[in-house]
Amino acid sequence: MNSATVSAKPAAINLLDFDRKGLQAFFAELGEKPFRATQLLKWIYQEGMTDFDEMTNLSKALRGYLQENCRIEPPTLVAEQLAADGTCKWAVETRCGNRVETVYIPEERRATLCVSSQIGCALACRFCSTAQQGFNRNLSVAEIIGQVYLAQQRLGPEKKITNVVLMGMGEPLLNFDNVVAAMNLMMDDFSYGLSKRRVTVSTSGVVPAMNRLNEVCDVSMAVSLHAPNDELRDQLVPINVKYPLKELMAACREYARTGPRKHITFEYVMLDGVNDTAQDANALVKLLKNVPSKVNLIPFNPFPQSQYRCSSGAAIIRFRDVLNNAGIVATIRKTRGEDIDAACGQLVGQVQDKSRRHLKLQLAEAARP
Ligand code: SAH
């Protein structure tokens, strides 16, 4: 008998894997009323309770059942790094020994948590260090909401997370169901209760999933655009070959019409001599003509082996001014946490069994009706 069979208690159910609907279904199977779900959410996310015996408003029998069969298990926090500007980066290890990264960015009036959605990434955006990691697997709901759970635990009750952005490692819309359930938990009044304007999913442009998200979950949307035409975007963000700008812009228009913010935030990384001329800015103005937009210009953050350089400050300002003069709100993203490699595109974690073999499958899944 090997050690695996010795500890052969069936894998307990991790309750962090369920949003409210999921918990209600779980309790229904046990013959329990739906309100058990909100009781449990409060215990877990608002009280930080992990011991079922202490959950005094649950019946003794139910507590016993949960004790026996369930667990509340976020991933394991294995490292914490604090940057000079107060940004904090955590490395979080999953059961399979991979690591993803989560970043906390405090500002004067808000505090944003940047959460990862996949172990690595199967998309091959040329300027992103996560892309160099390859892809291992999707994070579970527990591993996504667990990043918020752990961060809030480390920060303590005084420092509230006010915003969550799914801008860490991975393409959130290629892990659709788990990301939606985790975002539901972020916004649930019995859990973290964040407003839908303060939860943002960032996508490289998985068009069918953007359309589907419109129907199931009301969150803010950011799109990683980075180029004003298909020719350049095909190179920088290769998923553009599958979903070119015409389709992407149509999906953005539709999402902006119904989404909570009534606009799309476009992220545009500033690459010296690649996408940063006044001509590029003018082309971008044209492209965004019929889409309610805000543009966030991101100074490129270098990483080992990156082939690009960041645009000069003057080029970034010129680019912003062209947009502003055309009536598009454009801001320059302040780089945070670069001394601990916590800035955009610098998150790498530790990805085992790197491969992009799952990309086809992920795209097929995203295109399901
Ligand atoms: N896959 C999603 C989520 C990642 S978000 C997406 O593409 O939107 C991370 C953001 O940082 C994206 O806008 C990404 O394009 C940008 N980014 C990636 N690498 C970067 C780098 N080296 N410097 C600056 N921004 C980068």
PDB file of C-alpha atoms and ligand atoms in Angstrom, residues 121 123 125 127-129 166-172 202-204 222-224 226 267 269 298-303 333 344-346, ligand 1:
ATOM      1  CA  CYS A 121      -1.115  31.873 -20.057  1.00  0.00           C
ATOM      2  CA  LEU A 123      -1.829  33.385 -25.382  1.00  0.00           C
ATOM      3  CA  CYS A 125       1.361  38.347 -26.424  1.00  0.00           C
ATOM      4  CA  PHE A 127       5.453  41.980 -24.748  1.00  0.00           C
ATOM      5  CA  CYS A 128       4.184  40.041 -21.711  1.00  0.00           C
ATOM      6  CA  SER A 129       6.392  38.015 -19.418  1.00  0.00           C
ATOM      7  CA  LEU A 166      -8.524  40.409 -13.139  1.00  0.00           C
ATOM      8  CA  MET A 167      -5.288  41.637 -14.654  1.00  0.00           C
ATOM      9  CA  GLY A 168      -2.834  39.200 -13.128  1.00  0.00           C
ATOM     10  CA  MET A 169      -1.541  36.062 -14.789  1.00  0.00           C
ATOM     11  CA  GLY A 170      -3.721  34.426 -17.414  1.00  0.00           C
ATOM     12  CA  GLU A 171      -6.594  35.260 -19.726  1.00  0.00           C
ATOM     13  CA  PRO A 172      -9.669  35.408 -17.478  1.00  0.00           C
ATOM     14  CA  SER A 202      -9.369  42.443 -18.482  1.00  0.00           C
ATOM     15  CA  THR A 203      -9.291  40.514 -21.730  1.00  0.00           C
ATOM     16  CA  SER A 204      -7.046  40.293 -24.744  1.00  0.00           C
ATOM     17  CA  ALA A 222     -10.993  46.382 -19.891  1.00  0.00           C
ATOM     18  CA  VAL A 223      -9.626  45.319 -23.259  1.00  0.00           C
ATOM     19  CA  SER A 224      -5.921  44.961 -23.986  1.00  0.00           C
ATOM     20  CA  HIS A 226      -2.178  47.758 -27.871  1.00  0.00           C
ATOM     21  CA  GLU A 267      -5.250  49.248 -22.291  1.00  0.00           C
ATOM     22  CA  VAL A 269       1.120  49.387 -23.793  1.00  0.00           C
ATOM     23  CA  ILE A 298       0.708  51.624 -19.932  1.00  0.00           C
ATOM     24  CA  PRO A 299       4.430  52.351 -19.997  1.00  0.00           C
ATOM     25  CA  PHE A 300       6.046  49.090 -21.085  1.00  0.00           C
ATOM     26  CA  ASN A 301       7.649  47.231 -18.202  1.00  0.00           C
ATOM     27  CA  PRO A 302      10.733  45.360 -19.310  1.00  0.00           C
ATOM     28  CA  PHE A 303      11.546  41.823 -18.197  1.00  0.00           C
ATOM     29  CA  ARG A 333      -0.925  54.378 -15.891  1.00  0.00           C
ATOM     30  CA  CYS A 344       1.849  45.013 -15.418  1.00  0.00           C
ATOM     31  CA  GLY A 345       3.201  42.153 -17.464  1.00  0.00           C
ATOM     32  CA  GLN A 346       5.886  41.267 -14.940  1.00  0.00           C
TER      33      GLN A 346
HETATM   34  N1  SAH B   1      -4.895  38.394 -20.391  1.00  0.00           N
HETATM   35  C1  SAH B   1      -5.599  39.542 -19.895  1.00  0.00           C
HETATM   36  C2  SAH B   1      -5.235  39.839 -18.480  1.00  0.00           C
HETATM   37  C3  SAH B   1      -3.814  40.304 -18.268  1.00  0.00           C
HETATM   38  S1  SAH B   1      -3.907  41.961 -17.827  1.00  0.00           S
HETATM   39  C4  SAH B   1      -5.387  40.712 -20.823  1.00  0.00           C
HETATM   40  O1  SAH B   1      -4.623  40.571 -21.773  1.00  0.00           O
HETATM   41  O2  SAH B   1      -6.041  41.725 -20.669  1.00  0.00           O
HETATM   42  C5  SAH B   1      -2.329  42.525 -17.881  1.00  0.00           C
HETATM   43  C6  SAH B   1      -2.242  43.851 -18.638  1.00  0.00           C
HETATM   44  O3  SAH B   1      -0.874  44.239 -18.674  1.00  0.00           O
HETATM   45  C7  SAH B   1      -2.685  43.684 -20.067  1.00  0.00           C
HETATM   46  O4  SAH B   1      -3.240  44.858 -20.586  1.00  0.00           O
HETATM   47  C8  SAH B   1      -1.371  43.400 -20.726  1.00  0.00           C
HETATM   48  O5  SAH B   1      -1.431  43.590 -22.098  1.00  0.00           O
HETATM   49  C9  SAH B   1      -0.454  44.365 -20.005  1.00  0.00           C
HETATM   50  N2  SAH B   1       0.947  43.991 -20.119  1.00  0.00           N
HETATM   51  C10 SAH B   1       1.448  42.779 -20.380  1.00  0.00           C
HETATM   52  N3  SAH B   1       2.786  42.817 -20.418  1.00  0.00           N
HETATM   53  C11 SAH B   1       3.143  44.082 -20.148  1.00  0.00           C
HETATM   54  C12 SAH B   1       4.395  44.738 -19.992  1.00  0.00           C
HETATM   55  N4  SAH B   1       5.545  44.080 -20.119  1.00  0.00           N
HETATM   56  N5  SAH B   1       4.382  46.041 -19.698  1.00  0.00           N
HETATM   57  C13 SAH B   1       3.223  46.704 -19.531  1.00  0.00           C
HETATM   58  N6  SAH B   1       2.013  46.131 -19.640  1.00  0.00           N
HETATM   59  C14 SAH B   1       1.968  44.838 -19.950  1.00  0.00           C
END
